[in-house]
XYZ file of C-alpha atoms in Angstrom:
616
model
C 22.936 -38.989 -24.945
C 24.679 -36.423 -23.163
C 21.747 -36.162 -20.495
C 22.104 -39.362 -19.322
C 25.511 -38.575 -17.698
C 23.851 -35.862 -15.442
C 23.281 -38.742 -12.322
C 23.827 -36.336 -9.605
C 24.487 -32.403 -8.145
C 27.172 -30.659 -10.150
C 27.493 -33.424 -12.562
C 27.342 -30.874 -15.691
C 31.128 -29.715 -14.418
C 32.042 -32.922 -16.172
C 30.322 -32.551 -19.701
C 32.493 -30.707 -22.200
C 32.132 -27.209 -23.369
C 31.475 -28.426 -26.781
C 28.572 -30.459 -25.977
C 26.786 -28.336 -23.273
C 24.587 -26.937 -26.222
C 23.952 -30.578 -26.844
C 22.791 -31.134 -23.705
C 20.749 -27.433 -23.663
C 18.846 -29.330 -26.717
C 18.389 -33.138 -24.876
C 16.796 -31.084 -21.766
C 14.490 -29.376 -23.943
C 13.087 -32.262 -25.502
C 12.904 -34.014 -22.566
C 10.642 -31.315 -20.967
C 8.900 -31.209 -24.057
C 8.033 -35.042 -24.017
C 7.336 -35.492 -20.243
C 5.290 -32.232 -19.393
C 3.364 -33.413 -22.745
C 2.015 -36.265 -20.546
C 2.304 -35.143 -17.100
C 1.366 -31.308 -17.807
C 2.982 -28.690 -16.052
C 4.976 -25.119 -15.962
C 6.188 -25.585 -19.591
C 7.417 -22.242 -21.606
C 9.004 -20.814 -18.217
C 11.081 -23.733 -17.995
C 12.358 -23.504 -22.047
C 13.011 -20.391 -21.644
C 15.137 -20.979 -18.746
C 17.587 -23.794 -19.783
C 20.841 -22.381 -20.730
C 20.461 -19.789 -17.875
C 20.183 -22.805 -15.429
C 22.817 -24.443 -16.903
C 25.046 -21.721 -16.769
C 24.246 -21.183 -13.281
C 24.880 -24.797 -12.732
C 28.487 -24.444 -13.960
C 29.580 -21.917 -11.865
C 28.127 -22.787 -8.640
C 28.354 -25.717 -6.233
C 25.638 -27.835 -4.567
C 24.117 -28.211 -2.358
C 26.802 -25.822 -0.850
C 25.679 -22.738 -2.978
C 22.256 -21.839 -2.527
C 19.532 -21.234 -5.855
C 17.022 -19.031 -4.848
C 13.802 -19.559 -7.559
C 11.097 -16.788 -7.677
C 7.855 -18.033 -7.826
C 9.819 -21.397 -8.758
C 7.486 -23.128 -11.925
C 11.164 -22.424 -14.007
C 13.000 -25.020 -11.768
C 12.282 -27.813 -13.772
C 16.068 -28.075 -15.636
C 17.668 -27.517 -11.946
C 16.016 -30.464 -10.985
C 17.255 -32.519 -13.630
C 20.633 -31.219 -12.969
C 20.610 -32.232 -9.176
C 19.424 -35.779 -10.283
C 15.750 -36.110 -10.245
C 15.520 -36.407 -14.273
C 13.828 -40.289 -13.593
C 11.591 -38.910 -11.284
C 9.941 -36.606 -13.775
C 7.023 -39.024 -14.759
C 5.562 -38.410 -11.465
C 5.970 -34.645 -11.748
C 2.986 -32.765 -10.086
C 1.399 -36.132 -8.994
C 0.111 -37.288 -5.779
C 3.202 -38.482 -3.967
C 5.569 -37.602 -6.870
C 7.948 -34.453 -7.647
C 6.689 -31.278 -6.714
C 6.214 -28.939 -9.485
C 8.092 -26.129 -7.570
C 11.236 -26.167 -5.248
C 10.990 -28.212 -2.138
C 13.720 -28.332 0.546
C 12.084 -31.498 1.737
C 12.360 -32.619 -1.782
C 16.391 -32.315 -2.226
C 18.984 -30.051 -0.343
C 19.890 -28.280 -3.033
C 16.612 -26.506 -3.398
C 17.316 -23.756 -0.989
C 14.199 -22.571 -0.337
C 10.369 -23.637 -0.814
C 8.182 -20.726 -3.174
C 5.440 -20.956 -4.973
C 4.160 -17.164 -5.040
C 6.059 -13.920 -6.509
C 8.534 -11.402 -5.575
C 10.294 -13.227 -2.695
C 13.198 -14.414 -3.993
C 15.521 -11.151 -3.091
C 14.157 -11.141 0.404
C 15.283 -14.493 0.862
C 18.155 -14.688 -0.926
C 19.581 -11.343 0.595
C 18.141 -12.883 3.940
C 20.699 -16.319 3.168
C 23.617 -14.140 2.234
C 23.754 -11.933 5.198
C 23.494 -15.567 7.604
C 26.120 -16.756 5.504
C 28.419 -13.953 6.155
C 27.609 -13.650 9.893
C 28.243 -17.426 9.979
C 31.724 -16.668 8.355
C 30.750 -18.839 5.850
C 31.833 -17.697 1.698
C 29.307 -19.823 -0.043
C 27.175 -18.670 -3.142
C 24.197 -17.185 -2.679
C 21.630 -16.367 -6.251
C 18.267 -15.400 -6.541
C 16.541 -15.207 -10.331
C 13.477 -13.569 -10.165
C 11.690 -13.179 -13.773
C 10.926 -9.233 -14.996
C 6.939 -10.277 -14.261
C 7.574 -10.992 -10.482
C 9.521 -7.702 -10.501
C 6.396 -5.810 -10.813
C 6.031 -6.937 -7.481
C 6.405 -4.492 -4.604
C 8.292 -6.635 -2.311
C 10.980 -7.231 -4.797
C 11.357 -3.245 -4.496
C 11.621 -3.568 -0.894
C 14.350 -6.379 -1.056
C 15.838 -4.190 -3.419
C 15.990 -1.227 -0.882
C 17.410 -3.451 1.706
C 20.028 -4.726 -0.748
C 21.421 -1.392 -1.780
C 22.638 -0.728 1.409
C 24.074 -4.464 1.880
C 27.953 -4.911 2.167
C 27.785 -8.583 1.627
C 28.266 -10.867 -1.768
C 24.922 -11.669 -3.028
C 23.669 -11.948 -7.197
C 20.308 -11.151 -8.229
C 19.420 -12.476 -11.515
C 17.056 -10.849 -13.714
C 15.375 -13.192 -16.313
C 13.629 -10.971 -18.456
C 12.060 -12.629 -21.292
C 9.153 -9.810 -21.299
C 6.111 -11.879 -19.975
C 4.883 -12.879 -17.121
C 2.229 -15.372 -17.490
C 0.219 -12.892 -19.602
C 2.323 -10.219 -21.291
C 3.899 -7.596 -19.229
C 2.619 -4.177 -18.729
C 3.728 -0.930 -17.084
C 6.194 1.080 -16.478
C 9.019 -1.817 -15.454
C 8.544 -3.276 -18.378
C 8.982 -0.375 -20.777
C 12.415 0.814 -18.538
C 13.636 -2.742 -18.930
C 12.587 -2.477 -22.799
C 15.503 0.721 -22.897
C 17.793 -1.518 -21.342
C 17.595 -3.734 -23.870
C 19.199 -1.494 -26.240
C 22.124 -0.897 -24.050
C 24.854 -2.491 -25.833
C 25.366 0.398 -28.281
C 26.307 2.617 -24.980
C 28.593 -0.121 -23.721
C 30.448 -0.387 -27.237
C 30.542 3.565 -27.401
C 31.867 3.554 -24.016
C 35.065 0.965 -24.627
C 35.256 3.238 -28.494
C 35.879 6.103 -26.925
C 38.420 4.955 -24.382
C 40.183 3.145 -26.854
C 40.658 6.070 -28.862
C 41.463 8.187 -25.887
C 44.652 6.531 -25.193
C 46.140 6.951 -28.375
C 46.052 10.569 -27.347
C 48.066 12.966 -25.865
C 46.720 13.352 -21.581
C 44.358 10.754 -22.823
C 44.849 8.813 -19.379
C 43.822 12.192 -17.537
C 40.556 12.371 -19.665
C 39.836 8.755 -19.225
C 40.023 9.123 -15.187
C 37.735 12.401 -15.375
C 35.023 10.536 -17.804
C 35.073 7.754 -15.222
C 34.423 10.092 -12.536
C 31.351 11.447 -14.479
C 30.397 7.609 -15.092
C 26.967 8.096 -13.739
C 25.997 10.773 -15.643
C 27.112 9.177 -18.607
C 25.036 6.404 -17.593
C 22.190 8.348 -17.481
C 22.700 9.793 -20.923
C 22.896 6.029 -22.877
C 20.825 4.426 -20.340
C 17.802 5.992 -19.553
C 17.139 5.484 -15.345
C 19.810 3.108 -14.690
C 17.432 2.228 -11.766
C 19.687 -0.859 -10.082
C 23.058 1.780 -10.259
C 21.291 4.504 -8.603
C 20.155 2.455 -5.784
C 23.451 1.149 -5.336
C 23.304 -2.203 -6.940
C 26.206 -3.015 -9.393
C 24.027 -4.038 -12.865
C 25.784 -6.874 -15.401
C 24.373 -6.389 -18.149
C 22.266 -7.444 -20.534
C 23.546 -10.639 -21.609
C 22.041 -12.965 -23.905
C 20.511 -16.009 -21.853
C 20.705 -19.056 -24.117
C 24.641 -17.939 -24.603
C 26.069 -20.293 -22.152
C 29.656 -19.059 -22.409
C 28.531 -15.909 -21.707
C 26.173 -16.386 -18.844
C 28.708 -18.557 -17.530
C 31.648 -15.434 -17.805
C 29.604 -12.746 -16.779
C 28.397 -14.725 -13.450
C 32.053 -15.649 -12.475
C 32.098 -11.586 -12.660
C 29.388 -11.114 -10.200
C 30.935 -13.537 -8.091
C 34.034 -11.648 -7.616
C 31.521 -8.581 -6.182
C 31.620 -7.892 -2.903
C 28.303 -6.205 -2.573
C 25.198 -7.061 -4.024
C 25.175 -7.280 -8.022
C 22.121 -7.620 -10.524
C 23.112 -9.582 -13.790
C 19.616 -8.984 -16.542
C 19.109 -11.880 -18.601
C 17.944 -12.207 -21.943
C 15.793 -14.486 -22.772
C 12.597 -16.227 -24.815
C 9.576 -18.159 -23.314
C 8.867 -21.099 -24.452
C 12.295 -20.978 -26.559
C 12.527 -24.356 -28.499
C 9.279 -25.097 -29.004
C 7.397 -23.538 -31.488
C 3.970 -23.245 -30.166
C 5.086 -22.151 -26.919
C 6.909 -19.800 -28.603
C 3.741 -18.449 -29.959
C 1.672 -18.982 -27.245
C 3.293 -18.587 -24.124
C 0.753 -17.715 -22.223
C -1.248 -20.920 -23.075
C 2.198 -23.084 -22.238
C 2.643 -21.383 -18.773
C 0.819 -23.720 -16.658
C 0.086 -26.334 -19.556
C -2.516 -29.775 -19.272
C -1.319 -32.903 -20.767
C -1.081 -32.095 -25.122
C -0.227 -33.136 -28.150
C 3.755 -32.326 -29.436
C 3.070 -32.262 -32.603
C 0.412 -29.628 -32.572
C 0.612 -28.264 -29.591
C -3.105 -28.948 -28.865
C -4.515 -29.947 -25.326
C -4.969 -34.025 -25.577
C -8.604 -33.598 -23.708
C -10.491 -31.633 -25.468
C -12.436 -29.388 -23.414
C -16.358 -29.215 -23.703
C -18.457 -27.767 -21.064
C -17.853 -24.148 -19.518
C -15.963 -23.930 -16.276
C -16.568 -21.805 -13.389
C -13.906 -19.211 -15.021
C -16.198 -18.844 -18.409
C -19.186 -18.425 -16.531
C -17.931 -15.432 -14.779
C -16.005 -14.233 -17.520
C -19.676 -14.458 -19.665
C -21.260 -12.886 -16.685
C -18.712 -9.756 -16.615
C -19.288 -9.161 -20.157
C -22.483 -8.445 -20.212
C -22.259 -6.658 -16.617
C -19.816 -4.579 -18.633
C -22.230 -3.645 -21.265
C -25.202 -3.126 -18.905
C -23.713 -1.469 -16.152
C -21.234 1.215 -17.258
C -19.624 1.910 -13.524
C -18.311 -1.956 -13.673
C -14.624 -1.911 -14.254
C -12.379 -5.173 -13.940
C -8.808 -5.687 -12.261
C -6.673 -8.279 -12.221
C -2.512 -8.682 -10.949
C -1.404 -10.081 -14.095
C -4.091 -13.066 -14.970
C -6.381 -12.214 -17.689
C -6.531 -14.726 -19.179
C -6.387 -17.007 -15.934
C -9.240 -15.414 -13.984
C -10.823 -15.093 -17.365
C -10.876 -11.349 -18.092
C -9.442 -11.421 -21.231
C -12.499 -11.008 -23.105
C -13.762 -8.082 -20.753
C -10.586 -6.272 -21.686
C -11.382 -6.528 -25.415
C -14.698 -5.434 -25.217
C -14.316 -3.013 -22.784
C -10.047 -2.037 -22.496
C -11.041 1.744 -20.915
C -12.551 -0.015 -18.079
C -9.852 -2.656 -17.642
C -6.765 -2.468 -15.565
C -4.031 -5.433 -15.318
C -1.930 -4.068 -12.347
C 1.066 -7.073 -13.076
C 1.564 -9.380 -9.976
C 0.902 -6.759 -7.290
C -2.448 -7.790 -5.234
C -1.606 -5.693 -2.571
C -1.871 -2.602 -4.817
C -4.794 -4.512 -6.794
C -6.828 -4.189 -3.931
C -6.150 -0.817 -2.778
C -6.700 0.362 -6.177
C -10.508 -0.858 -6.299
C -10.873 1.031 -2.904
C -9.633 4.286 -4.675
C -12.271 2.989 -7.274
C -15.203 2.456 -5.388
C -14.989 5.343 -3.009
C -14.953 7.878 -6.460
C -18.366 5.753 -7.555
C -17.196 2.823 -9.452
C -18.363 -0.683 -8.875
C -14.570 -2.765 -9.024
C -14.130 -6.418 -9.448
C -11.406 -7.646 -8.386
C -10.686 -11.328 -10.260
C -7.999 -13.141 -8.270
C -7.221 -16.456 -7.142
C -8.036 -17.713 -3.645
C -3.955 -18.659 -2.996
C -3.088 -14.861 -4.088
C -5.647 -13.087 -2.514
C -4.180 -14.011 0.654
C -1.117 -11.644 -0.120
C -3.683 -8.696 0.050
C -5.134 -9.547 3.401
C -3.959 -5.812 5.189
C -5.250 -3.993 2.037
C -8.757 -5.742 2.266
C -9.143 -5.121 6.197
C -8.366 -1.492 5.858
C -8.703 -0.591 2.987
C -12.022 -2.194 2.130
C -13.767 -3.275 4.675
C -13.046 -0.435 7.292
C -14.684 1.986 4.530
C -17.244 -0.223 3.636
C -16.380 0.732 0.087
C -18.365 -1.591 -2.701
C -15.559 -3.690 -4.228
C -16.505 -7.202 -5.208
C -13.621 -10.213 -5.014
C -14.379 -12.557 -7.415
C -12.035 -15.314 -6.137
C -11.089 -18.356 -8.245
C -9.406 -21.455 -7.857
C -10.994 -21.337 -4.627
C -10.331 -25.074 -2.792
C -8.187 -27.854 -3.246
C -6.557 -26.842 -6.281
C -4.692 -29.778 -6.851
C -1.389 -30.233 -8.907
C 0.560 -27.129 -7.739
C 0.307 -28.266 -4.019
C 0.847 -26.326 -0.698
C 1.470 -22.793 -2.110
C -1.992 -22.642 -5.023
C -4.364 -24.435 -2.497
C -7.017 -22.318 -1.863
C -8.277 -23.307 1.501
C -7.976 -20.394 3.829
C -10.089 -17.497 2.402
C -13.142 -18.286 3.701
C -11.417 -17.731 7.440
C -9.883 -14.892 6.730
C -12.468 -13.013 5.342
C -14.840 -14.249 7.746
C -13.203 -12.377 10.406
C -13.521 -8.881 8.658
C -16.075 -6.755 10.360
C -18.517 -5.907 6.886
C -17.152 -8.032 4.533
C -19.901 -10.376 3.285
C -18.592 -13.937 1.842
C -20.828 -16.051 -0.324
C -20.038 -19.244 -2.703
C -22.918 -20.633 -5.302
C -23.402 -24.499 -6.234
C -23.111 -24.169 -9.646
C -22.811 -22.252 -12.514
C -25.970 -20.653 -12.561
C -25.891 -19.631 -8.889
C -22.246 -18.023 -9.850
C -24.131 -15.945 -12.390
C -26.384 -14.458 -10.043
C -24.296 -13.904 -6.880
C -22.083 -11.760 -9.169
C -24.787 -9.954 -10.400
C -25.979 -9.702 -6.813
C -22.647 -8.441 -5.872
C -22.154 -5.728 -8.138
C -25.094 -3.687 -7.027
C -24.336 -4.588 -3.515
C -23.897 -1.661 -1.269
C -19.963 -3.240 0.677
C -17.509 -5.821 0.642
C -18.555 -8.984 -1.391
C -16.518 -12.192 -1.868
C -17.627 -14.881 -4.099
C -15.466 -17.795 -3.953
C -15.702 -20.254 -6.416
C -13.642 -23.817 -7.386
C -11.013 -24.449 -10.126
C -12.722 -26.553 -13.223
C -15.879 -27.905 -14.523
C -18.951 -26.107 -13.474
C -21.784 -27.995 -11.676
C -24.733 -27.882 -13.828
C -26.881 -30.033 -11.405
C -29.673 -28.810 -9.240
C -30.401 -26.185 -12.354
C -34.039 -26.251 -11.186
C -33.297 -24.909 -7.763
C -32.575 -21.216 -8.211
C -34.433 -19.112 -5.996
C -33.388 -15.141 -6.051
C -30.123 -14.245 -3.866
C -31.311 -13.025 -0.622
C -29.075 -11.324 1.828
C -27.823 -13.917 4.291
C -30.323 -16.425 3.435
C -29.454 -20.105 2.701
C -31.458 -22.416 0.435
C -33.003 -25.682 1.482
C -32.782 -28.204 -1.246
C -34.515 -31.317 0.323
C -36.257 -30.798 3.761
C -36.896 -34.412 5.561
C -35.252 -35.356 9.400
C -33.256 -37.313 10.887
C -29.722 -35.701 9.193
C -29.261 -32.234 7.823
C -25.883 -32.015 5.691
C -25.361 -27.845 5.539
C -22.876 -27.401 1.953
C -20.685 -24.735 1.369
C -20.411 -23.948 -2.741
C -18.612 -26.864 -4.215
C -19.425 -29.182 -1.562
C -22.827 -29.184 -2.536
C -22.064 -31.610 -5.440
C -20.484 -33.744 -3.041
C -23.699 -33.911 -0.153
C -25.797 -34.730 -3.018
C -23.387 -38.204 -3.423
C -23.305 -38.891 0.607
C -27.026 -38.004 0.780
C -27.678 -40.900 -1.383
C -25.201 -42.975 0.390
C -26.911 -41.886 3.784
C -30.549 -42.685 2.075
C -29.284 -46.651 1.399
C -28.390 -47.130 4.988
C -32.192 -45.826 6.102
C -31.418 -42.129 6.838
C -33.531 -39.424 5.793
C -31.734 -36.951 5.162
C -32.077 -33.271 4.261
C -29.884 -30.712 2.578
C -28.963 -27.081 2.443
C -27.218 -25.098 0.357
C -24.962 -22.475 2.664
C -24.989 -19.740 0.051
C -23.532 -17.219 2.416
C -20.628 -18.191 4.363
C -20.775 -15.127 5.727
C -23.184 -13.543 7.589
C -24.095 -17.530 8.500
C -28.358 -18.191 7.858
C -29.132 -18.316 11.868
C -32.500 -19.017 10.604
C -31.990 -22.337 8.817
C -29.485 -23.550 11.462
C -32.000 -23.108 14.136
C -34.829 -24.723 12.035
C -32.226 -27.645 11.191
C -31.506 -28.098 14.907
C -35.192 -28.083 15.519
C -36.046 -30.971 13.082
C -32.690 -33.014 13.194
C -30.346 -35.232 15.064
C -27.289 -34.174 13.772
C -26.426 -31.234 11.639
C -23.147 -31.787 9.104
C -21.463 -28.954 8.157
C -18.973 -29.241 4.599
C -16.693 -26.880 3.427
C -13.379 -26.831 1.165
C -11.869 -24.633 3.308
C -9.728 -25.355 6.804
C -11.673 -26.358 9.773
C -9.986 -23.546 11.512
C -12.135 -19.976 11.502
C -14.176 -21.163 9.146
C -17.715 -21.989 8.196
C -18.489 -25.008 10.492
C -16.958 -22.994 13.117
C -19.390 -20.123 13.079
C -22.337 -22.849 12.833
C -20.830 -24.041 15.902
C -20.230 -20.976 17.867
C -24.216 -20.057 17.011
C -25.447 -23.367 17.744
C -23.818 -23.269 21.416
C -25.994 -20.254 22.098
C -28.916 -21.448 21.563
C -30.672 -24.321 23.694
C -30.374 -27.429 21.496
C -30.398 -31.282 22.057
C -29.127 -31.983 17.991
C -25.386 -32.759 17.376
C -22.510 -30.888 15.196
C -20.320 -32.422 12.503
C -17.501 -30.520 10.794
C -16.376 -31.819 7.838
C -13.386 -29.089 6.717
C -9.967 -29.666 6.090
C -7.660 -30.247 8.847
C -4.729 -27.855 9.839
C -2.168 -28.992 7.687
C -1.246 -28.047 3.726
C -1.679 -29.812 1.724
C 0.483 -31.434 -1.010
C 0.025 -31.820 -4.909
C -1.929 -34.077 -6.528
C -4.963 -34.687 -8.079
C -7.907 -32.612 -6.759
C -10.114 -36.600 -6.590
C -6.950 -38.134 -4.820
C -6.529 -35.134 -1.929
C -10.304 -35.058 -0.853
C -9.641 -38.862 -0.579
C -6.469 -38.546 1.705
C -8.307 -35.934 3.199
C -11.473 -37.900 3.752
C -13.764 -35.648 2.421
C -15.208 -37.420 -0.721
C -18.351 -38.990 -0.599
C -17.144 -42.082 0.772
C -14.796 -40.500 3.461
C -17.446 -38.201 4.718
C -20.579 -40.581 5.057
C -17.900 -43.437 6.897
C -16.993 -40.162 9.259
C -21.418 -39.114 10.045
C -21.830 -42.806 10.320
C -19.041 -43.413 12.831
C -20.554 -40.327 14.543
């Protein structure tokens, strides 16, 4: 196998030309077998292979510096810096990250996770390098999805006016996760045809010299380049801003990926080289379904099926089952999402209802802002999004939304310890940062009935609403508590003395396991269900100081400006001889793994927390 001679960094330089589409192949199936057991960022990553390679070949490391956007293609650079054997812990607890990690391996250059960086970064690395008088190689590939981005359009600004070596690599294989829309996409769709203009171009000179003064007319056409340009390439956005363009080359055409990089090299200012290529190339059903083999769970190779079966609803059906019949009740409802339809589970809104659905591609910022134009002209937005994205939009939610008081709802998934992507897809910090916005109200159900009826209840809501609400299964216990949503009002569950655990949304699964834990050591013990993070239920607390010893407080969010901390800064007003436990996560990220494994590092299962009330 030619693989198995790729040990370390820049080993490829040694494989020969005529078996580099051997190896292209090998790497393939290799990602095909492993990701089929370990799950993982699949289709990106075929696509991505010869492009990698190619980069690989022309570029030295860890000298050179790879910039990844969002980073779930990096899979074949890792192999090709040496981490091939450590692929069957990919995405585990402990094991290879599923994105770039500088405390991984030096040659990942930078740590992302989330879109449209990669240009700042990069263009940030080359300008160090130069003041440094350093000559290294500096790329950034950012996808055509992450493009739709508005800080890649700043970066882009910035790098216009740049007089320093730097390569931008555009790896357009027309998707995102879900497929592309807008107006980026359809200019990059005219570039596609560009080749006829580039072969007219080298016609026409060719036939020029044969002629008498042809030289003369050759110079002036140059001079009129741009205009020319403009006539066989509709735009030519990167040109006009001042960014050489390279372009477009086919990107599973190694020799030509690797020639028309050594050409950007030799630029002395910023260049763009757009990439052609095909998600999920390789493998037929991702090549079909791409958007199912983005972020892919353990399957089958032979069909292409998931290897666990899925049969109850998650938290993501339930609110895509509640939209759809908001939709059809309640004609003002209109849903937006930054490029996740099918992730935040608005794909079956759009077909029912496509006039009031709006995919904005990966641009929360502008998501947000959007709904506010939305709400204050009478609509009732929803904004689906996940909790680690929503943080990108916190300026747009302050002022936008909450100084206006305008109606939108935020129906935030993934909300928690997410699990296998690690640091950057945790969603542990919305509940502090929208606690401190003046009128935004913050609520999260325990289970999927209570997520039914807080979006209802949020849709005719007169402000800000964000529901918040975990990745997976949804809780179908406690289905014979469901008293109507009142405004700021917890529920109490079971009402006895001694110790009152206070649950935040998912937690309340988990207080129902340390209750019973609690109950075989002799405590009685009481629960409530938070409901509204929020305003906080001043009510209940004071009743549970009142009646209790100590008062627990659990929430999958950090300890820091979140729920247990208002309960605390309410129950030091008041005159109280009962204690305070918060159980939160500390102030750290946290890594990948399984969702079960963090909340046991973490000490907040079960086990963890009733060891931690007993202790107190």
């Amino acid at each position: 196998m030619v693989l198995e001679k790729i040990k370390k960094p820049n080993d490829i330089k040694k494989i020969p030309k005529e078996n580099l589409d051997i190896l292209a192949q090998e790497i393939r199936q290799f990602l095909i077998e492993t990701i089929s057991e370990t799950g993982g960022h699949l289709a990106a990553n075929l696509g991505a292979v010869e492009l990698t390679m190619a980069i690989h070949l022309v570029m030295d490391f860890p000298e050179d510096k790879l910039i990844f956007d969002v980073g779930h293609q990096s899979y074949t650079h890792k192999i090709l810096t040496g981490r091939k054997n450590e692929f069957a812990t990919l995405r585990k607890f402990g094991g290879l990250a599923g994105f770039p990690k500088t405390k991984e391996s030096d040659c990942d250059a930078f740590d992302t996770g989330h879109s449209s960086t990669s240009i700042s970064a990069g263009l940030g690395m080359a300008f160090a390098r130069t003041m440094q008088g350093k000559n290294n190689t500096v790329i950034s590939v950012i996808g055509d999805g992450s493009l739709t981005g508005g800080m890649a359009y700043e970066a882009l600004n910035n790098a216009s006016k740049a007089e320093t070596p730097f390569i931008i690599v555009l790896n357009d294989n027309n998707m995102s996760i879900s497929e592309n829309v807008g107006g980026v996409s359809s200019y990059l769709n005219q570039i596609r045809t560009t080749e006829a203009y580039l072969e007219l171009k080298e016609d026409v000179k060719n036939k020029l010299k044969t002629v008498p003064k042809g030289k003369n007319m050759i110079h002036k056409i140059q001079n009129v380049k741009s205009g020319f340009k403009q006539l066989m390439i509709p735009g030519m956005y990167f040109e006009d801003m001042g960014i050489t363009y390279l372009g477009p080359v086919n990107g599973h055409d190694i020799p030509a990926m690797v020639k028309v990089l050594k050409e950007a090299k030799r630029c002395k200012t910023p260049v763009l080289v757009h990439v052609l290529t095909q998600k999920g190339r390789g493998y037929a059903p991702a090549e079909r379904h791409p958007a199912r083999f983005h972020g892919a769970e353990p399957f089958d190779i032979e069909t292409g099926l998931p290897a666990v079966k899925r049969t109850t609803p998650n938290y993501t059906d339930i609110f895509s089952t509640v939209m759809c019949k908001l939709g059809a009740s309640n004609p003002k409802v209109v849903a937006i999402t930054a490029a996740m339809p099918d992730g935040t589970g608005l794909k079956r809104f759009r077909n029912m209802y496509p006039d009031r659905f709006f995919d904005v591609g990966i641009a929360e910022q502008h998501a947000v802002t959007f709904a506010a134009g939305m709400a204050a002209s009478g609509m009732r937005p929803v904004v689906a999004v996940y909790s680690s994205f929503l943080q990108r939009a916190f300026d747009q939610i302050l002022h936008d939304v909450c100084i206006q008081k305008l109606p939108v709802v935020f129906a935030i998934d993934r909300a928690g310890i997410v699990g296998s992507d690690g640091e950057t897809h945790q969603g542990i910090f919305d509940l502090s940062f929208l606690s401190e916005m003046p009128n935004m109200t913050v609520m999260a159900p325990k289970n999927k009935w209570e997520l039914a009826d807080m979006v209802r209840y949020a849709v005719e809501y007169d402000g800000p609403v964000a529901i918040r609400y975990p990745r997976g299964q949804a809780f179908e216990g406690l289905g014979e508590y469901r008293p109507a949503i009142e405004y700021g009002k917890s529920e109490w569950i079971y009402e006895e003395e001694d110790i009152c655990l206070l649950a935040v949304g998912s937690m309340v699964k988990t207080a129902l396991e340390v209750r019973e834990k609690l109950i075989a050591e002799g405590r009685k013990v009481s629960l409530i269900n938070a409901r509204f993070v929020k305003p906080i239920d001043e009510e209940a607390v004071k009743k549970a100081c009142k009646g209790h010893k100590l008062i627990v407080t659990m929430e999958e969010n950090i300890l820091s400006g979140g729920y247990g901390e208002a309960v605390r800064q309410y129950v030091d007003s008041i005159k109280t001889k009962a204690k305070l436990l918060n159980i939160a996560i500390p102030d750290t990220f946290v890594e990948h793994g399984k969702p079960a494994e963090l909340m046991q590092m973490l000490h907040m299962d079960a086990q963890g927390i009733t060891e931690q009330i007993m202790k107190f």
